[in-house]
RNA sequence: GGGGAUGUGGCGUAAUUGGCAGCCGCGCACGACUUAGGAUCGUGAGCCGUAAGGCGUGUGGGUUCAAGUCCCACCAUCCCCACCA
């Protein structure tokens, strides 16, 4: 026999990649009778650096799953596209003095080249790119949908803004605002502090006034607010993009600026975003992170009347009157009787009015200090409380006590009402503050076993089991029976007094969407004499103009503001902000269903066939933002009747990170591995690995390296191990007679059993995302084939079946080598269109089973019994074992336990 | 401070979910084939012990005939959130 040709990935991979592409082998049918399976990778950002082997860990496993489902007879959609807008490309364009459009084309083409060299089976006919106008046209279209919507709390869904206008012209806004006020969960559906208008008032407003008023309701709205400003990128960044006082992308210390910005009213969906999490198959961790981010707390809002008659007289110019009150949100209204002082955030609107002349200088100094602070400074010093007395007082509404009002930066403007009632006996922060400034402490919850009041910190607040004291009508109530009972009683009490009511507070805030940069989706709004008005759908896309320079202005305006042809329209001045890229990625998974539709966003028939996404895979770094935003857009489009599903991603999985393979030692002598990054020069690319060992070995190793969810350092030395396995498959398929080893007694039936067991394990592990064990199972199967060969089984029907199974099971993992083997075996192209081998349950059964036997918990022997032997026979066989007898030391068995098929345990 | 995850050979890991701890691979050692090997093939190996055997899944307890797996306490590492009222 001739020496068979060796396995050489370089000789076969490009050949098959070209053929598959020419044949459009992985193009999904548009609809059909087959069951559909939509498997999607997180939308990649095409950077100039290209991909590393870390990125490939996302793409390879999903590709294996896609290929598996195709062979199982599913109509699979496995698409890819590019989240191309955004700062990295814009900054690169500025630095390289290139056009970002040009860079986008170059970078995304390079990504596609890399995908192809890994043998990924994307449907190339569905590639999309956020920066192409046939895509962002529809991002703008959705923006308009959102802009033209408001949240009708009574229907608990978004409705056309025209409906609201109709209501305002006949009934005014009293009814809806009253409804929101009475239904605490809907607190986020309208801008806080929106004043009611009557129908007459509304009808008398100018168009401009009306548009301004409607901004309080629109789901896309413009608002003046304090935002984070990145002085390096010269752009506004969202709260979510600030970490420890530094901008997420540039790393610059951010500053506070007041600017008029575009937002999406994601707060309106807070409750649904929480509730619908129950319906998704996502990692528990991600679900919890989303819940925490939305941050629902239930409690009460209570009014504290200002009690500062003397100061009022002296500062009458401030307009402060007795009717003024400080509203606070508390989750523990039952501790109201223990509120001995109040704290306002330094930015709170009543600070000026409350401040007495004696305290003015101290208050102003403190406010100036707090204003200049970044969050980093605040949190760095968070151990030591700081604050200043305003000189003002308020009345505790439940006991009439006159309590001092302070300001302190530990109270945040952005949460709740920006003011708190301080209960130092039962809140650690208030306690610290009271101790530092000598403020009174009154205990209202007495812990179990405590018999007398204490002025010290009490843990009863946390213990949730205590008795109310010093609390008027609540005295004697136990917090332990039902923690909520005291809270309910207190809430009813303040409601009866007319000073408070039940409230729900959410941590989540409006989603800041506008950016003062060029490289993003233009916002289709025009500023006219009537205020901010939308462009018409028919005018879309609003294209990005070509410009020579992309540098941001020093003023914080977008570079688009310097282009008169863009800015000036017959109706007015065009909006020059662009949308943050979160917008582009909030709906791309829908566009894949019908990516080239020029007349509508997508054909609903296509969309409803493919969506929702069955399996969504990517890194955990997008656990909160991207997924939350996508969920909100889905719900808005659902409310608008555009889509028929409420959650976009049925199942979600996160892959672990791949770190550099270079070991580092920290100052404590501990070893660690860094993330791969170009600046550290430790990036390993799929290109170099594939060039040396082949794409199939790269793919196999990406699966094999570790548990999918685990962070793990790359180990290039591991790749040849996988390649050796592929080489062994190659040889056992094409030349089983070469280099035979020592004979053994394996039977054809044994071989068939292993082959079918491998199918079973493969399928079970693959759907469980246990990719490393899929590969190790295949390696075991391969090793078994060599043993079977040595036993002389080559050429038997069982052998031929096993080879067929081996190659088909290999196809998703190593598509090139499997295709080549398939062809050399004399089969017709393509293996990727073959049916998946069918598991024969009978083949898995075996005639005899091996049962381990323990004596007093220690393994002493293994017995081989017939598979259908009854329990008594197996126990008897176990007791008959020589070794078992030896360790029983002549004693009789007190107990013999047989765990079916697993173990015999003898106790003496 | 709150939430979550992890801890098993020299390394990456596995263990049909309470039933033989260490599958598969890397690296290592020895051997074969070779002019040669960073190729290939074979053999070996958790640790201690010549062996019989003993000990072993971060630590300490517990439940059980049986614990990597369940319960309690603790230690370590990592991730997320965080003065959120």
Tab-separated table of C-alpha atoms in Angstrom, chain A residues 369-680:
chain	number	residue	atom	x	y	z
A	369	UNK	CA	-16.261	72.000	47.240
A	370	UNK	CA	-18.900	69.377	46.437
A	371	UNK	CA	-19.427	70.755	42.953
A	372	UNK	CA	-15.782	70.417	42.029
A	373	UNK	CA	-15.642	66.888	43.293
A	374	UNK	CA	-15.590	63.987	40.961
A	375	UNK	CA	-17.095	60.749	42.099
A	376	UNK	CA	-13.615	59.379	42.480
A	377	UNK	CA	-12.816	61.961	45.149
A	378	UNK	CA	-16.117	61.324	46.886
A	379	UNK	CA	-15.730	57.587	47.083
A	380	UNK	CA	-12.046	57.758	47.942
A	381	UNK	CA	-12.948	59.571	51.123
A	382	UNK	CA	-16.145	57.773	51.842
A	383	UNK	CA	-15.065	56.642	55.277
A	384	UNK	CA	-15.202	60.093	56.799
A	385	UNK	CA	-18.541	61.882	56.649
A	386	UNK	CA	-18.544	65.575	55.834
A	387	UNK	CA	-21.372	68.100	55.928
A	388	UNK	CA	-22.559	71.518	57.031
A	389	UNK	CA	-25.563	72.739	59.047
A	390	UNK	CA	-27.800	75.063	57.014
A	391	UNK	CA	-29.161	76.776	60.075
A	392	UNK	CA	-32.630	75.693	58.996
A	393	UNK	CA	-35.095	73.346	60.686
A	394	UNK	CA	-37.945	71.090	59.638
A	395	UNK	CA	-40.798	69.485	61.555
A	396	UNK	CA	-40.935	65.738	61.885
A	397	UNK	CA	-44.558	65.191	60.829
A	398	UNK	CA	-45.229	62.230	63.108
A	399	UNK	CA	-44.094	63.717	66.410
A	400	UNK	CA	-43.821	67.454	65.766
A	401	UNK	CA	-40.144	67.549	66.719
A	402	UNK	CA	-38.141	70.430	65.310
A	403	UNK	CA	-35.100	68.875	63.671
A	404	UNK	CA	-32.040	70.509	62.072
A	405	UNK	CA	-31.402	70.375	58.318
A	406	UNK	CA	-27.876	69.693	57.121
A	407	UNK	CA	-26.271	69.288	53.736
A	408	UNK	CA	-23.805	66.520	52.980
A	409	UNK	CA	-22.388	64.912	49.903
A	410	UNK	CA	-23.320	61.441	51.078
A	411	UNK	CA	-26.820	62.286	49.966
A	412	UNK	CA	-27.026	62.069	46.195
A	413	UNK	CA	-29.003	64.467	44.046
A	414	UNK	CA	-29.753	61.774	41.567
A	415	UNK	CA	-31.412	59.259	43.819
A	416	UNK	CA	-34.837	59.544	45.400
A	417	UNK	CA	-35.691	63.163	46.140
A	418	UNK	CA	-32.124	64.225	46.861
A	419	UNK	CA	-32.981	64.543	50.544
A	420	UNK	CA	-33.195	62.104	53.420
A	421	UNK	CA	-34.578	61.878	56.886
A	422	UNK	CA	-31.704	60.690	59.036
A	423	UNK	CA	-32.370	57.876	61.483
A	424	UNK	CA	-29.019	57.578	63.222
A	425	UNK	CA	-30.068	54.822	65.610
A	426	UNK	CA	-30.680	52.416	62.765
A	427	UNK	CA	-28.668	53.489	59.757
A	428	UNK	CA	-24.917	53.191	59.760
A	429	UNK	CA	-24.306	56.269	57.605
A	430	UNK	CA	-26.647	58.470	59.588
A	431	UNK	CA	-25.104	57.095	62.755
A	432	UNK	CA	-21.590	58.013	61.615
A	433	UNK	CA	-22.803	61.478	60.693
A	434	UNK	CA	-24.613	62.000	64.002
A	435	UNK	CA	-21.589	60.912	66.008
A	436	UNK	CA	-19.273	63.182	64.111
A	437	UNK	CA	-21.482	66.250	64.487
A	438	UNK	CA	-23.032	65.535	67.882
A	439	UNK	CA	-26.597	65.083	66.638
A	440	UNK	CA	-29.213	63.272	68.757
A	441	UNK	CA	-29.874	59.553	68.361
A	442	UNK	CA	-33.270	58.085	69.209
A	443	UNK	CA	-33.864	54.364	69.206
A	444	UNK	CA	-37.137	53.169	67.682
A	445	UNK	CA	-36.499	49.467	67.121
A	446	UNK	CA	-35.355	47.486	70.120
A	447	UNK	CA	-33.577	44.246	69.369
A	448	UNK	CA	-34.577	40.976	71.009
A	449	UNK	CA	-33.036	40.636	74.444
A	450	UNK	CA	-32.290	44.337	74.778
A	451	UNK	CA	-34.160	45.668	77.740
A	452	UNK	CA	-33.308	49.320	77.966
A	453	UNK	CA	-32.901	52.072	75.426
A	454	UNK	CA	-29.444	52.744	74.212
A	455	UNK	CA	-28.043	55.757	72.499
A	456	UNK	CA	-25.615	53.556	70.688
A	457	UNK	CA	-25.920	51.911	67.310
A	458	UNK	CA	-28.451	49.124	67.315
A	459	UNK	CA	-28.366	46.214	64.972
A	460	UNK	CA	-32.110	45.740	65.241
A	461	UNK	CA	-32.573	47.610	61.979
A	462	UNK	CA	-30.764	44.897	60.093
A	463	UNK	CA	-31.891	42.039	62.295
A	464	UNK	CA	-35.463	42.554	61.162
A	465	UNK	CA	-36.598	41.235	64.499
A	466	UNK	CA	-37.298	43.754	67.152
A	467	UNK	CA	-40.004	45.716	68.853
A	468	UNK	CA	-41.003	49.274	67.997
A	469	UNK	CA	-40.388	51.806	70.769
A	470	UNK	CA	-40.715	55.599	71.009
A	471	UNK	CA	-42.939	55.379	67.953
A	472	UNK	CA	-46.388	56.549	69.001
A	473	UNK	CA	-49.041	54.311	67.425
A	474	UNK	CA	-46.452	51.759	66.343
A	475	UNK	CA	-45.149	51.107	69.859
A	476	UNK	CA	-45.064	47.442	70.717
A	477	UNK	CA	-45.354	46.191	67.157
A	478	UNK	CA	-42.898	43.476	66.321
A	479	UNK	CA	-40.792	43.877	63.210
A	480	UNK	CA	-40.071	40.178	63.313
A	481	UNK	CA	-43.578	38.831	62.618
A	482	UNK	CA	-43.803	40.430	59.246
A	483	UNK	CA	-41.250	43.103	58.544
A	484	UNK	CA	-43.648	44.753	56.184
A	485	UNK	CA	-46.421	45.166	58.774
A	486	UNK	CA	-44.692	48.045	60.562
A	487	UNK	CA	-43.894	49.675	57.236
A	488	UNK	CA	-47.494	49.373	56.120
A	489	UNK	CA	-48.769	50.760	59.411
A	490	UNK	CA	-46.397	53.710	59.224
A	491	UNK	CA	-47.309	54.413	55.607
A	492	UNK	CA	-51.018	54.399	56.477
A	493	UNK	CA	-50.304	56.676	59.404
A	494	UNK	CA	-48.546	59.335	57.302
A	495	UNK	CA	-51.192	59.028	54.602
A	496	UNK	CA	-53.867	59.709	57.211
A	497	UNK	CA	-51.934	62.762	58.356
A	498	UNK	CA	-51.760	63.842	54.736
A	499	UNK	CA	-47.992	64.073	54.761
A	500	UNK	CA	-46.981	61.014	52.833
A	501	UNK	CA	-47.885	58.012	50.719
A	502	UNK	CA	-46.538	54.755	49.392
A	503	UNK	CA	-43.741	55.218	46.859
A	504	UNK	CA	-41.606	53.103	44.626
A	505	UNK	CA	-38.203	54.357	43.697
A	506	UNK	CA	-36.005	53.056	40.894
A	507	UNK	CA	-32.289	53.535	40.695
A	508	UNK	CA	-32.333	53.460	36.902
A	509	UNK	CA	-32.301	56.852	35.224
A	510	UNK	CA	-33.163	58.135	31.784
A	511	UNK	CA	-30.864	56.813	29.085
A	512	UNK	CA	-28.611	59.584	27.774
A	513	UNK	CA	-28.349	59.004	24.044
A	514	UNK	CA	-26.885	62.108	22.389
A	515	UNK	CA	-23.194	62.537	21.671
A	516	UNK	CA	-21.427	65.604	20.329
A	517	UNK	CA	-19.495	63.676	17.741
A	518	UNK	CA	-19.496	63.129	14.001
A	519	UNK	CA	-19.289	59.368	13.710
A	520	UNK	CA	-22.742	58.274	14.749
A	521	UNK	CA	-26.327	58.088	13.553
A	522	UNK	CA	-27.619	61.648	13.024
A	523	UNK	CA	-30.677	62.475	15.103
A	524	UNK	CA	-33.565	63.295	12.727
A	525	UNK	CA	-34.777	66.407	14.524
A	526	UNK	CA	-34.984	70.040	13.442
A	527	UNK	CA	-35.049	72.992	15.798
A	528	UNK	CA	-37.759	75.340	14.571
A	529	UNK	CA	-39.722	78.259	15.891
A	530	UNK	CA	-42.181	75.655	17.145
A	531	UNK	CA	-39.455	73.921	19.121
A	532	UNK	CA	-37.918	70.546	18.397
A	533	UNK	CA	-39.808	68.804	15.628
A	534	UNK	CA	-39.146	65.548	13.886
A	535	UNK	CA	-38.237	64.952	10.302
A	536	UNK	CA	-40.730	62.966	8.299
A	537	UNK	CA	-40.131	59.254	7.756
A	538	UNK	CA	-40.048	59.901	4.029
A	539	UNK	CA	-37.048	62.210	4.475
A	540	UNK	CA	-34.890	59.435	5.884
A	541	UNK	CA	-32.103	58.629	5.805
A	542	UNK	CA	-30.652	61.797	7.163
A	543	UNK	CA	-27.151	61.178	5.836
A	544	UNK	CA	-23.908	62.087	7.512
A	545	UNK	CA	-22.324	64.759	5.359
A	546	UNK	CA	-18.785	64.275	4.101
A	547	UNK	CA	-16.469	66.547	5.986
A	548	UNK	CA	-12.776	67.219	5.893
A	549	UNK	CA	-12.213	67.374	9.621
A	550	UNK	CA	-13.700	65.376	12.456
A	551	UNK	CA	-12.108	67.099	15.416
A	552	UNK	CA	-14.603	67.875	18.145
A	553	UNK	CA	-15.068	71.550	18.866
A	554	UNK	CA	-13.818	72.972	22.115
A	555	UNK	CA	-17.300	74.176	22.960
A	556	UNK	CA	-18.806	70.757	23.249
A	557	UNK	CA	-20.712	71.054	20.004
A	558	UNK	CA	-20.636	68.291	17.449
A	559	UNK	CA	-18.346	68.789	14.414
A	560	UNK	CA	-21.581	68.696	12.400
A	561	UNK	CA	-22.436	72.116	13.815
A	562	UNK	CA	-19.692	73.613	11.673
A	563	UNK	CA	-21.234	72.458	8.393
A	564	UNK	CA	-23.801	75.012	7.215
A	565	UNK	CA	-25.137	72.784	4.420
A	566	UNK	CA	-26.026	70.211	7.043
A	567	UNK	CA	-27.253	72.534	9.759
A	568	UNK	CA	-29.404	74.897	7.783
A	569	UNK	CA	-32.758	73.721	6.499
A	570	UNK	CA	-35.759	75.669	5.300
A	571	UNK	CA	-37.603	74.732	8.491
A	572	UNK	CA	-34.836	75.579	10.901
A	573	UNK	CA	-31.578	74.423	12.374
A	574	UNK	CA	-30.840	70.762	12.270
A	575	UNK	CA	-29.923	68.812	15.390
A	576	UNK	CA	-26.172	68.241	15.272
A	577	UNK	CA	-25.790	65.632	17.994
A	578	UNK	CA	-25.537	62.019	16.922
A	579	UNK	CA	-26.764	58.924	18.698
A	580	UNK	CA	-24.506	56.855	20.925
A	581	UNK	CA	-23.780	53.460	19.372
A	582	UNK	CA	-26.010	51.760	21.943
A	583	UNK	CA	-28.820	52.789	19.636
A	584	UNK	CA	-27.361	50.901	16.658
A	585	UNK	CA	-26.873	47.735	18.669
A	586	UNK	CA	-30.316	47.881	20.257
A	587	UNK	CA	-32.061	46.479	17.205
A	588	UNK	CA	-29.486	44.964	14.791
A	589	UNK	CA	-30.606	41.420	15.644
A	590	UNK	CA	-33.969	42.272	14.065
A	591	UNK	CA	-32.510	43.591	10.846
A	592	UNK	CA	-30.771	40.276	10.143
A	593	UNK	CA	-34.191	38.790	9.477
A	594	UNK	CA	-34.543	40.990	6.389
A	595	UNK	CA	-31.296	42.888	5.974
A	596	UNK	CA	-31.709	44.430	2.530
A	597	UNK	CA	-35.249	45.690	2.715
A	598	UNK	CA	-35.263	49.255	1.373
A	599	UNK	CA	-38.949	49.955	1.695
A	600	UNK	CA	-39.475	49.073	5.322
A	601	UNK	CA	-37.461	48.238	8.422
A	602	UNK	CA	-38.198	44.558	7.823
A	603	UNK	CA	-40.934	42.374	6.458
A	604	UNK	CA	-42.968	41.300	9.511
A	605	UNK	CA	-43.297	37.825	8.009
A	606	UNK	CA	-39.518	37.390	8.037
A	607	UNK	CA	-39.159	39.013	11.439
A	608	UNK	CA	-41.803	36.915	13.123
A	609	UNK	CA	-40.381	33.751	11.628
A	610	UNK	CA	-36.841	34.326	12.879
A	611	UNK	CA	-37.215	36.299	16.073
A	612	UNK	CA	-36.667	36.151	18.967
A	613	UNK	CA	-33.042	35.081	18.983
A	614	UNK	CA	-32.822	31.493	20.235
A	615	UNK	CA	-29.270	31.690	21.507
A	616	UNK	CA	-27.241	34.845	22.109
A	617	UNK	CA	-23.581	34.543	23.035
A	618	UNK	CA	-20.987	37.087	24.058
A	619	UNK	CA	-18.919	38.536	26.859
A	620	UNK	CA	-20.334	39.454	30.243
A	621	UNK	CA	-19.148	43.051	29.884
A	622	UNK	CA	-22.399	43.866	28.121
A	623	UNK	CA	-24.475	42.261	30.866
A	624	UNK	CA	-26.230	45.454	31.785
A	625	UNK	CA	-26.210	48.199	29.194
A	626	UNK	CA	-26.572	46.664	25.759
A	627	UNK	CA	-28.983	43.997	26.949
A	628	UNK	CA	-31.109	46.459	28.898
A	629	UNK	CA	-31.308	48.906	26.017
A	630	UNK	CA	-32.158	46.166	23.526
A	631	UNK	CA	-34.894	44.947	25.822
A	632	UNK	CA	-36.342	48.444	26.089
A	633	UNK	CA	-36.369	48.984	22.309
A	634	UNK	CA	-38.027	45.631	21.842
A	635	UNK	CA	-40.765	46.630	24.272
A	636	UNK	CA	-41.291	50.009	22.619
A	637	UNK	CA	-41.588	48.319	19.230
A	638	UNK	CA	-43.893	45.722	20.735
A	639	UNK	CA	-46.143	48.430	22.143
A	640	UNK	CA	-46.135	50.090	18.725
A	641	UNK	CA	-47.186	46.822	17.077
A	642	UNK	CA	-43.970	46.563	15.063
A	643	UNK	CA	-42.785	43.299	16.626
A	644	UNK	CA	-44.725	40.459	18.230
A	645	UNK	CA	-42.338	39.418	21.014
A	646	UNK	CA	-41.535	41.084	24.321
A	647	UNK	CA	-38.023	39.774	24.919
A	648	UNK	CA	-35.417	39.760	22.118
A	649	UNK	CA	-33.084	37.047	23.434
A	650	UNK	CA	-34.607	33.788	24.652
A	651	UNK	CA	-31.333	32.318	25.851
A	652	UNK	CA	-28.067	34.011	26.692
A	653	UNK	CA	-24.614	32.627	27.505
A	654	UNK	CA	-21.395	34.426	28.393
A	655	UNK	CA	-17.947	33.180	27.493
A	656	UNK	CA	-14.960	33.682	29.763
A	657	UNK	CA	-12.087	35.903	28.755
A	658	UNK	CA	-8.853	34.630	27.286
A	659	UNK	CA	-5.831	36.255	28.878
A	660	UNK	CA	-2.313	36.628	27.599
A	661	UNK	CA	-0.053	33.604	27.904
A	662	UNK	CA	2.701	35.693	29.470
A	663	UNK	CA	2.956	35.141	33.188
A	664	UNK	CA	3.492	38.275	35.279
A	665	UNK	CA	4.355	38.670	38.947
A	666	UNK	CA	2.801	41.399	41.067
A	667	UNK	CA	4.461	43.287	43.918
A	668	UNK	CA	3.368	40.585	46.373
A	669	UNK	CA	5.080	37.900	44.326
A	670	UNK	CA	1.774	36.495	43.104
A	671	UNK	CA	1.510	35.314	39.534
A	672	UNK	CA	-1.133	36.646	37.202
A	673	UNK	CA	-1.948	37.043	33.528
A	674	UNK	CA	-2.879	40.265	31.753
A	675	UNK	CA	-5.637	40.847	29.272
A	676	UNK	CA	-4.489	40.775	25.680
A	677	UNK	CA	-4.014	44.239	24.263
A	678	UNK	CA	-2.058	45.769	21.465
A	679	UNK	CA	-0.453	48.294	23.801
A	680	UNK	CA	0.941	45.484	25.929
